[in-house]
Amino acid sequence: MGGLLRRNLEMIVLILSGVLLAAGGIAWWASAADTARWLWIADTLLGLVFALAATLQAARQHRPTVDIIAVLALAGALAVDEPLAGAIITLMLATGQVLEAMADARARRELSLLTARAPRTATRVTADGLVEIAVADVVIGDRLLVRPGEVVPVDGRLAQDSTFDESALTGEPVPVERPAGEDVRSGVVNVAGPAEILTTTTAETSTYAALVRLVEAAQATSAPFVRTADRWAIAFVPLTLVLAGVAWAASADPVRAVAVLVVATPCPLLLAAPIAIVSGLSRAARLGVVVKGGGALEQLARGKVVLVDKTGTLTRGRPELADVITAPGYDADLALRLAASVDQLSAHVLAGPIVEAARARGLDLAMPADVIETHGQGVEGVVDGRRTRVGRYSWIAGPSPERWIRRVRRRADLDGSASSLVEVDGAVVAALLLRDPIRPDAPRMVRALRAAGVTRVVLATGDRADVGTAVGRIVGVDQVLADCTPEDKLAALGREAAHGATIMVGDGINDAPALAAADVGVALAARGATASSEAADVVLTVDRIDALADAMAVAKRSRRIALQAVGVGMGLSLLAMIAAAWGLLAPTVGAALQEVIDLLAIAIALRAVLPGRLHSVALSADDRATLAALHEEHDNVAPLVERVATVADALSAHEPDVGAAVALVHALETELLPHERADEERLVPLVARARGTDEAVAALSRTHAEIEHQVGRLRRLLDGIDGDPEPDDIVELRRMLYGLYGVLRLHNAQEDEDAFSLMPARG
């Protein structure tokens, strides 16, 4: 009962205050002046107790407060026998407390959506059947069954296609289809048939558990909500007391002093600023950004310098299969199928992308037998009677690798790619190249941050200088700091602080010290939260780095609206105080006028609840479906793009053979060009419509035309080669293939950044 009373105290005071004020008004209208007076006195005493309790609580917490003005105004109203003024002030204070409590509760509800459905049990698949276990007992490598409607308990890799509701993590309302082999995060809900996952984390280190901890931290930080306006208005207290004292001394009339105190009651500060700030927290949460309190939101709005990590931040942090290079005469799809079949039972970070790529190519994977995983080296097993090994270069290739393997290794080193070799029945048959691609939304995020007022962007990475510089040049940072240790990132923050408030963005455990040291630490938790999310002030739960630009826009808008509300409210209050000091406002009239000022300030602050202009672009359902279909086609032709380089690599003037080039050009004409024409017909208008200008797609249209032109040149060259090709023909063919490859790679990057980055986050 006591707890219920405490939780609803503001509402109870508001109702009592309104009843007493209204009852007094009715009594006064009925000519029962004494009854009205005592009802208003009771209302004033209620407000005095309420304001005095708030003042004492602030004193115990060593927190500055302007509630002391309300205490003096209420006491003064009683002292000069102006109970109606006191009753109006009480209603005003109670209304403000209720509005602030409601705004705070709304922000908490947005955050609590992440923790409302935390799973407690999991279903383990064993040789003896299904076993119900506690989530805490799940270990890496477990096979778990997730039934329809159940929450995925820990992070894992899907054994078959399924569909998930990911709205609790990303805010995206549309269910997301996930293919077999793709990673799935804990906390999402299975909305299809029963699905099996191979676990890749424990419950303690899973995405959902870490998000629960960070939300608890966010709620602890913002409860009780420290009224931002108290810091802005503390100078208002002595100003009010001096003005009231001067008015009393000059007129010898204490009523004037009370009138000054009444109109000085700082409700625009007590109400408007918290409403705007808390509304910002709520809007950020709906965008998939958890901000740990109003202070963090304000600091985010002030940010001038952004330090950003590379891996997992500007890049996806998860490798993707870039190419399959085979030994002479071996089939690439067969090599990938065998490797992916073995990798189905591996929890290694490269296994998932290999399985996912094989599924995307439509390969039918088999369940391997006699699987053995050598930690840090690779995995082996028997697939369709063939002993298959997939793993590190040194584990498989041996001390004297074949020439084609050495060429692959050199290419991987130059590209900054990871590589896995595939061995079948003792022979190395293929190399799998995997890259960590740049996030398509990263360059747009950097541009949006600059538009939001960020003056400097620094890339601080532990990677080597050439890789870091390449990424930094593409996304558009001001400086690249390579080979950084955690201590180096801390030192960089110290140097950059001279340029303004610092924002550190990262996702790894090694980023945690810098995240804690920056004015605002921003962590990406979409692919598994780590210590970084617990050290950060802001956490992105969506797998989009440009959500940071949206969060910064929300923070700046909320702070700007709060300042506007406070400026208008306090400016009008100051004018009313001067009028009261001159004797132009009686206490009761002043209280009524202050109520009008409060309502105006609150109306200004409530604009923060309305959606503002964001960096991200909202798409219609039809446009999203079109974009998703074209993106799938885009992914399907990606292996064909890499095949252009592979064919060019294999051309030799000593053994001229254009058979592979002829087959390639035929594939380009029948697969690639129809896709590019569909992009020109459907993708280009979609992007122009979303961006609001045709200029945004001019480069896309130009490269579509260039690709068709280059493929036509290749066809004419091959048609013009009669009989055995000459060495010069091979040189020209190789030159044209490499040129086409460069154009295709650039064009794909353009489409990723300009078009497919508009797609909602998949998490």
Coordinates of N, CA and C in Angstrom, one line a residue, residues 334-525:
L334 N 31.7 -27.0 -56.2 CA 31.9 -28.3 -55.5 C 32.8 -28.0 -54.3
A335 N 33.9 -27.3 -54.5 CA 34.8 -27.0 -53.4 C 34.1 -26.2 -52.3
L336 N 33.3 -25.3 -52.6 CA 32.6 -24.5 -51.6 C 31.5 -25.4 -50.9
R337 N 30.9 -26.2 -51.7 CA 29.9 -27.1 -51.0 C 30.5 -28.0 -50.0
L338 N 31.6 -28.6 -50.3 CA 32.3 -29.5 -49.4 C 32.8 -28.8 -48.2
A339 N 33.4 -27.6 -48.4 CA 33.9 -26.8 -47.3 C 32.8 -26.3 -46.4
A340 N 31.7 -25.9 -46.9 CA 30.5 -25.4 -46.1 C 29.9 -26.5 -45.4
S341 N 29.8 -27.7 -46.0 CA 29.2 -28.9 -45.3 C 30.0 -29.2 -44.0
V342 N 31.3 -29.1 -44.1 CA 32.1 -29.4 -42.8 C 31.9 -28.2 -41.9
D343 N 31.9 -27.0 -42.4 CA 31.9 -25.8 -41.5 C 30.5 -25.7 -40.8
Q344 N 29.5 -26.4 -41.2 CA 28.2 -26.3 -40.5 C 28.3 -26.6 -39.1
L345 N 29.3 -27.5 -38.7 CA 29.4 -27.9 -37.3 C 30.6 -27.2 -36.6
S346 N 31.1 -26.1 -37.2 CA 32.2 -25.3 -36.6 C 31.6 -24.0 -36.1
A347 N 32.1 -23.6 -34.9 CA 31.7 -22.3 -34.3 C 32.8 -21.2 -34.6
H348 N 33.7 -21.5 -35.5 CA 34.7 -20.5 -35.9 C 34.1 -19.3 -36.6
V349 N 34.7 -18.1 -36.4 CA 34.1 -16.9 -36.9 C 34.1 -16.9 -38.5
L350 N 34.9 -17.7 -39.2 CA 34.9 -17.7 -40.6 C 33.9 -18.8 -41.1
A351 N 33.5 -19.7 -40.3 CA 32.6 -20.8 -40.7 C 31.3 -20.3 -41.1
G352 N 30.7 -19.4 -40.3 CA 29.4 -18.9 -40.7 C 29.3 -18.2 -42.0
P353 N 30.2 -17.3 -42.4 CA 30.1 -16.7 -43.7 C 30.3 -17.7 -44.9
I354 N 31.1 -18.7 -44.6 CA 31.3 -19.7 -45.7 C 30.0 -20.5 -45.9
V355 N 29.4 -20.9 -44.8 CA 28.1 -21.7 -44.9 C 27.0 -20.8 -45.5
E356 N 27.0 -19.5 -45.1 CA 26.0 -18.6 -45.6 C 26.2 -18.4 -47.1
A357 N 27.4 -18.2 -47.6 CA 27.7 -18.0 -49.0 C 27.3 -19.2 -49.8
A358 N 27.5 -20.4 -49.3 CA 27.1 -21.7 -50.0 C 25.6 -21.7 -50.1
R359 N 24.9 -21.4 -49.1 CA 23.4 -21.4 -49.1 C 22.9 -20.4 -50.1
A360 N 23.6 -19.2 -50.1 CA 23.1 -18.2 -51.0 C 23.3 -18.6 -52.5
R361 N 24.3 -19.4 -52.8 CA 24.5 -19.9 -54.1 C 23.6 -21.1 -54.5
G362 N 22.7 -21.5 -53.5 CA 21.8 -22.6 -53.8 C 22.4 -24.0 -53.7
L363 N 23.6 -24.1 -53.0 CA 24.3 -25.4 -52.9 C 23.6 -26.2 -51.9
D364 N 23.4 -27.5 -52.1 CA 22.8 -28.5 -51.2 C 23.9 -29.1 -50.3
L365 N 23.9 -28.6 -49.1 CA 24.9 -29.1 -48.1 C 24.5 -30.4 -47.5
A366 N 25.6 -31.2 -47.3 CA 25.4 -32.5 -46.7 C 25.8 -32.5 -45.2
M367 N 25.3 -33.4 -44.4 CA 25.7 -33.4 -43.0 C 27.0 -34.2 -42.9
P368 N 28.1 -33.6 -42.4 CA 29.4 -34.3 -42.4 C 29.5 -35.4 -41.2
A369 N 30.4 -36.3 -41.4 CA 30.6 -37.3 -40.4 C 32.1 -37.2 -39.9
D370 N 32.3 -37.8 -38.7 CA 33.7 -37.8 -38.1 C 34.3 -36.4 -38.1
V371 N 33.6 -35.4 -37.6 CA 34.1 -34.0 -37.6 C 35.0 -33.8 -36.4
I372 N 36.2 -33.3 -36.7 CA 37.2 -32.9 -35.7 C 37.6 -31.5 -35.9
E373 N 37.5 -30.6 -34.9 CA 37.9 -29.2 -35.0 C 39.2 -29.0 -34.2
T374 N 40.2 -28.6 -34.9 CA 41.5 -28.2 -34.3 C 41.5 -26.7 -33.9
H375 N 41.5 -26.4 -32.7 CA 41.3 -25.0 -32.2 C 42.4 -24.1 -32.9
G376 N 41.9 -23.0 -33.5 CA 42.8 -22.1 -34.1 C 43.4 -22.5 -35.4
Q377 N 43.1 -23.7 -35.9 CA 43.7 -24.2 -37.2 C 42.6 -24.4 -38.2
G378 N 41.6 -25.3 -37.9 CA 40.6 -25.6 -38.9 C 39.7 -26.7 -38.5
V379 N 38.9 -27.2 -39.4 CA 38.0 -28.3 -39.1 C 38.1 -29.3 -40.2
E380 N 37.9 -30.6 -39.9 CA 37.9 -31.6 -40.9 C 36.7 -32.6 -40.7
G381 N 36.3 -33.3 -41.7 CA 35.3 -34.3 -41.6 C 35.1 -35.0 -42.9
V382 N 34.2 -35.9 -43.0 CA 33.9 -36.7 -44.2 C 32.6 -36.3 -44.8
V383 N 32.6 -35.8 -46.0 CA 31.4 -35.4 -46.7 C 31.2 -36.2 -48.0
D384 N 30.1 -37.0 -48.1 CA 29.9 -37.8 -49.2 C 31.1 -38.7 -49.5
G385 N 31.7 -39.3 -48.4 CA 32.8 -40.2 -48.6 C 34.1 -39.5 -48.9
R386 N 34.2 -38.2 -48.9 CA 35.5 -37.5 -49.1 C 36.0 -36.8 -47.9
R387 N 37.2 -37.1 -47.5 CA 37.8 -36.5 -46.4 C 38.1 -35.0 -46.7
T388 N 37.4 -34.1 -46.0 CA 37.6 -32.6 -46.4 C 38.1 -31.9 -45.2
R389 N 39.1 -31.0 -45.4 CA 39.7 -30.2 -44.4 C 39.6 -28.7 -44.9
V390 N 39.2 -27.9 -43.9 CA 39.1 -26.4 -44.2 C 39.8 -25.7 -43.1
G391 N 40.8 -24.8 -43.4 CA 41.5 -24.2 -42.4 C 42.6 -23.2 -42.8
R392 N 43.5 -23.0 -41.9 CA 44.5 -22.0 -42.1 C 45.5 -22.4 -43.2
Y393 N 46.1 -21.4 -43.8 CA 47.1 -21.7 -44.9 C 48.2 -22.6 -44.4
S394 N 48.8 -22.3 -43.2 CA 49.9 -23.0 -42.6 C 49.5 -24.5 -42.2
W395 N 48.2 -24.7 -41.9 CA 47.8 -26.0 -41.4 C 47.6 -26.9 -42.6
I396 N 47.2 -26.4 -43.8 CA 46.9 -27.2 -44.9 C 48.0 -27.2 -46.0
A397 N 48.5 -26.0 -46.4 CA 49.4 -25.9 -47.5 C 50.7 -26.6 -47.4
G398 N 51.2 -26.6 -46.1 CA 52.6 -27.2 -45.9 C 53.7 -26.2 -46.3
P399 N 54.9 -26.6 -46.1 CA 56.1 -25.7 -46.3 C 56.3 -25.3 -47.8
S400 N 55.8 -26.1 -48.8 CA 56.1 -25.8 -50.2 C 54.8 -25.8 -51.0
P401 N 54.0 -24.8 -50.8 CA 52.7 -24.7 -51.5 C 52.9 -24.6 -53.0
E402 N 51.8 -25.0 -53.7 CA 51.8 -24.9 -55.2 C 51.8 -23.4 -55.6
R403 N 52.2 -23.1 -56.9 CA 52.3 -21.8 -57.3 C 51.0 -21.0 -57.2
W404 N 49.9 -21.7 -57.6 CA 48.6 -20.9 -57.6 C 48.2 -20.6 -56.1
I405 N 48.7 -21.4 -55.2 CA 48.4 -21.1 -53.8 C 49.2 -19.9 -53.3
R406 N 50.4 -19.8 -53.7 CA 51.2 -18.6 -53.4 C 50.7 -17.4 -54.0
R407 N 50.1 -17.5 -55.2 CA 49.5 -16.3 -55.9 C 48.3 -15.9 -55.1
V408 N 47.5 -16.8 -54.6 CA 46.3 -16.5 -53.9 C 46.7 -15.8 -52.5
R409 N 47.7 -16.3 -51.9 CA 48.2 -15.8 -50.6 C 48.6 -14.3 -50.8
R410 N 49.4 -14.1 -52.0 CA 49.8 -12.7 -52.2 C 48.6 -11.8 -52.5
R411 N 47.6 -12.3 -53.2 CA 46.4 -11.5 -53.5 C 45.7 -11.1 -52.1
A412 N 45.6 -12.1 -51.3 CA 44.9 -11.9 -50.0 C 45.7 -10.9 -49.2
D413 N 47.0 -10.9 -49.2 CA 47.8 -10.0 -48.4 C 47.6 -8.5 -49.0
L414 N 47.6 -8.4 -50.3 CA 47.4 -7.1 -50.9 C 46.0 -6.5 -50.6
D415 N 45.0 -7.4 -50.6 CA 43.6 -6.9 -50.4 C 43.3 -6.8 -48.9
G416 N 44.1 -7.3 -48.0 CA 43.8 -7.3 -46.6 C 42.7 -8.3 -46.3
S417 N 42.6 -9.4 -47.1 CA 41.6 -10.4 -46.9 C 42.1 -11.6 -46.0
A418 N 41.1 -12.3 -45.5 CA 41.4 -13.5 -44.8 C 41.3 -14.7 -45.8
S419 N 41.9 -15.8 -45.6 CA 41.8 -16.9 -46.5 C 41.8 -18.2 -45.8
S420 N 41.0 -19.1 -46.3 CA 40.9 -20.5 -45.9 C 41.2 -21.4 -47.0
L421 N 42.0 -22.4 -46.8 CA 42.2 -23.4 -47.9 C 41.3 -24.6 -47.7
V422 N 41.0 -25.2 -48.8 CA 40.1 -26.4 -48.8 C 40.9 -27.6 -49.4
E423 N 41.0 -28.6 -48.6 CA 41.7 -29.9 -49.0 C 40.7 -31.0 -49.1
V424 N 40.7 -31.7 -50.2 CA 39.8 -32.9 -50.4 C 40.7 -34.1 -50.7
D425 N 40.6 -35.1 -49.9 CA 41.3 -36.4 -50.0 C 42.8 -36.1 -50.2
G426 N 43.3 -35.2 -49.4 CA 44.8 -35.0 -49.4 C 45.3 -34.0 -50.4
A427 N 44.4 -33.5 -51.3 CA 44.9 -32.5 -52.3 C 44.2 -31.1 -52.0
V428 N 45.0 -30.0 -52.1 CA 44.4 -28.7 -51.9 C 43.7 -28.3 -53.2
V429 N 42.4 -28.1 -53.1 CA 41.6 -27.9 -54.3 C 41.1 -26.4 -54.5
A430 N 41.1 -25.7 -53.4 CA 40.5 -24.3 -53.5 C 41.0 -23.4 -52.3
A431 N 40.9 -22.1 -52.6 CA 41.2 -21.1 -51.6 C 39.9 -20.2 -51.5
L432 N 39.5 -20.0 -50.2 CA 38.3 -19.1 -50.0 C 38.8 -17.8 -49.5
L433 N 38.5 -16.7 -50.2 CA 38.9 -15.4 -49.8 C 37.8 -14.7 -49.1
L434 N 38.0 -14.1 -47.9 CA 36.9 -13.5 -47.1 C 37.4 -12.1 -46.8
R435 N 36.5 -11.1 -47.0 CA 36.8 -9.7 -46.6 C 35.8 -9.2 -45.6
D436 N 36.3 -8.2 -44.8 CA 35.4 -7.5 -43.9 C 35.0 -6.2 -44.7
P437 N 33.8 -6.2 -45.3 CA 33.5 -5.1 -46.2 C 33.1 -3.8 -45.4
I438 N 33.4 -2.7 -46.0 CA 33.0 -1.4 -45.4 C 31.4 -1.3 -45.3
R439 N 30.9 -0.8 -44.2 CA 29.5 -0.7 -44.1 C 29.0 0.3 -45.2
P440 N 28.0 0.0 -45.9 CA 27.5 0.9 -47.0 C 27.0 2.2 -46.4
D441 N 26.6 2.3 -45.2 CA 26.1 3.5 -44.6 C 27.1 4.4 -43.9
A442 N 28.4 3.8 -43.9 CA 29.4 4.6 -43.1 C 29.8 5.9 -43.8
P443 N 30.0 6.0 -45.1 CA 30.3 7.3 -45.7 C 29.2 8.3 -45.5
R444 N 27.9 7.9 -45.6 CA 26.8 8.8 -45.4 C 26.7 9.2 -43.9
M445 N 27.1 8.3 -43.0 CA 27.1 8.7 -41.6 C 28.1 9.8 -41.3
V446 N 29.3 9.7 -41.9 CA 30.3 10.7 -41.7 C 29.8 12.1 -42.2
R447 N 29.2 12.0 -43.4 CA 28.7 13.3 -44.0 C 27.6 13.9 -43.1
A448 N 26.7 13.0 -42.6 CA 25.6 13.5 -41.7 C 26.1 14.0 -40.4
L449 N 27.2 13.4 -39.9 CA 27.7 14.0 -38.6 C 28.3 15.4 -38.9
R450 N 28.9 15.6 -40.0 CA 29.5 16.9 -40.3 C 28.3 17.9 -40.4
A451 N 27.2 17.5 -41.1 CA 26.1 18.4 -41.2 C 25.5 18.7 -39.8
A452 N 25.6 17.8 -38.9 CA 25.1 18.0 -37.5 C 26.0 18.8 -36.6
G453 N 27.1 19.2 -37.1 CA 28.0 20.1 -36.3 C 29.3 19.5 -35.9
V454 N 29.6 18.2 -36.2 CA 30.9 17.6 -35.9 C 31.9 18.2 -36.8
T455 N 33.0 18.7 -36.2 CA 34.0 19.4 -37.0 C 35.2 18.5 -37.4
R456 N 35.3 17.4 -36.7 CA 36.5 16.5 -37.0 C 36.2 15.1 -36.7
V457 N 36.6 14.2 -37.7 CA 36.4 12.7 -37.6 C 37.7 12.0 -37.7
V458 N 38.0 11.2 -36.7 CA 39.3 10.5 -36.7 C 39.1 9.0 -36.6
L459 N 39.8 8.3 -37.5 CA 39.7 6.8 -37.5 C 40.9 6.3 -36.7
A460 N 40.6 5.6 -35.6 CA 41.7 5.1 -34.7 C 41.5 3.6 -34.7
T461 N 42.4 2.9 -35.4 CA 42.3 1.4 -35.6 C 43.6 0.7 -35.1
G462 N 43.4 -0.5 -34.7 CA 44.5 -1.4 -34.4 C 45.1 -2.1 -35.6
D463 N 44.4 -1.9 -36.8 CA 44.9 -2.5 -38.0 C 46.1 -1.8 -38.6
R464 N 46.7 -2.4 -39.6 CA 47.9 -1.8 -40.2 C 47.5 -0.5 -41.0
A465 N 48.5 0.3 -41.3 CA 48.3 1.6 -41.8 C 47.7 1.6 -43.2
D466 N 48.1 0.7 -44.1 CA 47.5 0.7 -45.5 C 46.1 0.4 -45.5
V467 N 45.6 -0.6 -44.6 CA 44.2 -1.0 -44.6 C 43.4 0.2 -44.0
G468 N 43.9 0.7 -42.9 CA 43.2 1.8 -42.2 C 43.1 3.0 -43.1
T469 N 44.2 3.3 -43.8 CA 44.1 4.5 -44.7 C 43.1 4.3 -45.9
A470 N 43.1 3.1 -46.4 CA 42.1 2.8 -47.5 C 40.7 3.0 -47.0
V471 N 40.4 2.5 -45.8 CA 39.0 2.6 -45.3 C 38.7 4.1 -45.0
G472 N 39.7 4.8 -44.4 CA 39.5 6.2 -44.0 C 39.3 7.1 -45.2
R473 N 40.0 6.8 -46.3 CA 39.8 7.6 -47.5 C 38.4 7.4 -48.1
I474 N 37.9 6.1 -48.0 CA 36.6 5.8 -48.6 C 35.5 6.5 -47.8
V475 N 35.5 6.4 -46.5 CA 34.4 7.0 -45.7 C 34.6 8.5 -45.4
G476 N 35.8 9.0 -45.6 CA 35.9 10.5 -45.6 C 36.3 11.0 -44.2
V477 N 37.2 10.4 -43.5 CA 37.7 10.9 -42.2 C 38.8 11.9 -42.4
D478 N 39.0 12.7 -41.3 CA 40.1 13.7 -41.4 C 41.5 13.2 -41.1
Q479 N 41.6 12.1 -40.3 CA 42.9 11.6 -40.0 C 42.7 10.1 -39.7
V480 N 43.8 9.4 -40.0 CA 43.8 7.9 -39.7 C 44.9 7.7 -38.7
L481 N 44.6 7.0 -37.6 CA 45.7 6.6 -36.6 C 45.7 5.1 -36.7
A482 N 46.8 4.5 -37.2 CA 46.8 3.0 -37.3 C 47.7 2.4 -36.2
D483 N 47.6 1.1 -36.1 CA 48.4 0.3 -35.2 C 48.1 0.8 -33.7
C484 N 46.9 1.2 -33.4 CA 46.6 1.8 -32.1 C 46.3 0.7 -31.1
T485 N 46.9 0.8 -29.9 CA 46.6 0.1 -28.8 C 45.5 0.8 -28.0
P486 N 44.9 0.2 -27.0 CA 43.9 0.9 -26.2 C 44.5 2.2 -25.6
E487 N 45.8 2.1 -25.2 CA 46.4 3.3 -24.6 C 46.6 4.4 -25.6
D488 N 46.9 4.0 -26.9 CA 47.0 5.0 -28.0 C 45.6 5.7 -28.2
K489 N 44.5 5.0 -28.1 CA 43.2 5.6 -28.3 C 42.9 6.6 -27.2
L490 N 43.3 6.2 -26.0 CA 43.1 7.1 -24.8 C 43.9 8.4 -25.0
A491 N 45.2 8.3 -25.5 CA 46.0 9.4 -25.7 C 45.4 10.3 -26.9
A492 N 44.9 9.6 -27.9 CA 44.3 10.4 -29.0 C 43.1 11.2 -28.5
L493 N 42.3 10.6 -27.6 CA 41.1 11.3 -27.0 C 41.6 12.6 -26.3
G494 N 42.7 12.4 -25.5 CA 43.2 13.6 -24.8 C 43.6 14.7 -25.7
R495 N 44.3 14.3 -26.8 CA 44.7 15.4 -27.8 C 43.5 16.0 -28.5
E496 N 42.5 15.2 -28.9 CA 41.4 15.7 -29.6 C 40.4 16.5 -28.8
A497 N 40.5 16.4 -27.5 CA 39.6 17.2 -26.6 C 39.8 18.7 -26.7
A498 N 41.0 19.1 -27.2 CA 41.2 20.5 -27.4 C 40.3 21.1 -28.5
H499 N 39.8 20.2 -29.4 CA 38.9 20.7 -30.5 C 37.4 20.7 -30.1
G500 N 37.1 20.2 -28.9 CA 35.7 20.2 -28.5 C 35.3 18.9 -27.8
A501 N 34.0 18.8 -27.4 CA 33.5 17.5 -26.8 C 33.7 16.3 -27.7
T502 N 34.2 15.2 -27.1 CA 34.6 14.1 -27.9 C 33.6 13.0 -27.8
I503 N 33.4 12.3 -28.9 CA 32.5 11.1 -29.0 C 33.4 9.9 -29.5
M504 N 33.4 8.8 -28.8 CA 34.2 7.6 -29.2 C 33.2 6.6 -29.6
V505 N 33.4 6.0 -30.8 CA 32.5 5.0 -31.3 C 33.3 3.7 -31.5
G506 N 32.9 2.6 -30.9 CA 33.6 1.3 -31.0 C 32.7 0.2 -30.7
D507 N 33.2 -1.1 -30.9 CA 32.4 -2.2 -30.6 C 33.1 -3.4 -29.9
G508 N 34.4 -3.2 -29.7 CA 35.2 -4.3 -29.2 C 35.6 -4.1 -27.7
I509 N 36.0 -5.1 -27.1 CA 36.5 -5.1 -25.7 C 37.6 -4.1 -25.5
N510 N 38.5 -4.0 -26.5 CA 39.6 -3.1 -26.4 C 39.2 -1.7 -26.6
D511 N 38.0 -1.4 -27.0 CA 37.5 0.0 -27.1 C 36.9 0.5 -25.7
A512 N 36.7 -0.5 -24.8 CA 36.0 -0.1 -23.6 C 36.7 1.1 -22.8
P513 N 38.0 1.0 -22.6 CA 38.6 2.2 -21.9 C 38.4 3.5 -22.6
A514 N 38.5 3.6 -23.9 CA 38.3 4.8 -24.6 C 36.8 5.2 -24.6
L515 N 35.9 4.3 -24.6 CA 34.5 4.6 -24.5 C 34.1 5.2 -23.2
A516 N 34.8 4.7 -22.1 CA 34.5 5.3 -20.8 C 35.2 6.6 -20.6
A517 N 36.3 6.9 -21.3 CA 37.0 8.1 -21.1 C 36.5 9.3 -21.9
A518 N 35.8 9.0 -23.1 CA 35.3 10.0 -23.9 C 34.2 10.8 -23.2
D519 N 33.9 12.0 -23.7 CA 32.7 12.7 -23.2 C 31.4 11.9 -23.4
V520 N 31.4 11.2 -24.6 CA 30.3 10.3 -24.9 C 30.9 9.1 -25.6
G521 N 30.6 7.9 -25.0 CA 31.0 6.7 -25.6 C 29.8 6.0 -26.3
V522 N 30.0 5.6 -27.6 CA 29.0 5.0 -28.3 C 29.4 3.6 -28.7
A523 N 28.6 2.6 -28.3 CA 29.0 1.2 -28.6 C 27.9 0.6 -29.6
L524 N 28.4 -0.2 -30.5 CA 27.5 -1.0 -31.4 C 27.3 -2.4 -30.8
A525 N 26.1 -2.7 -30.5 CA 25.7 -3.9 -29.8 C 24.9 -4.8 -30.7

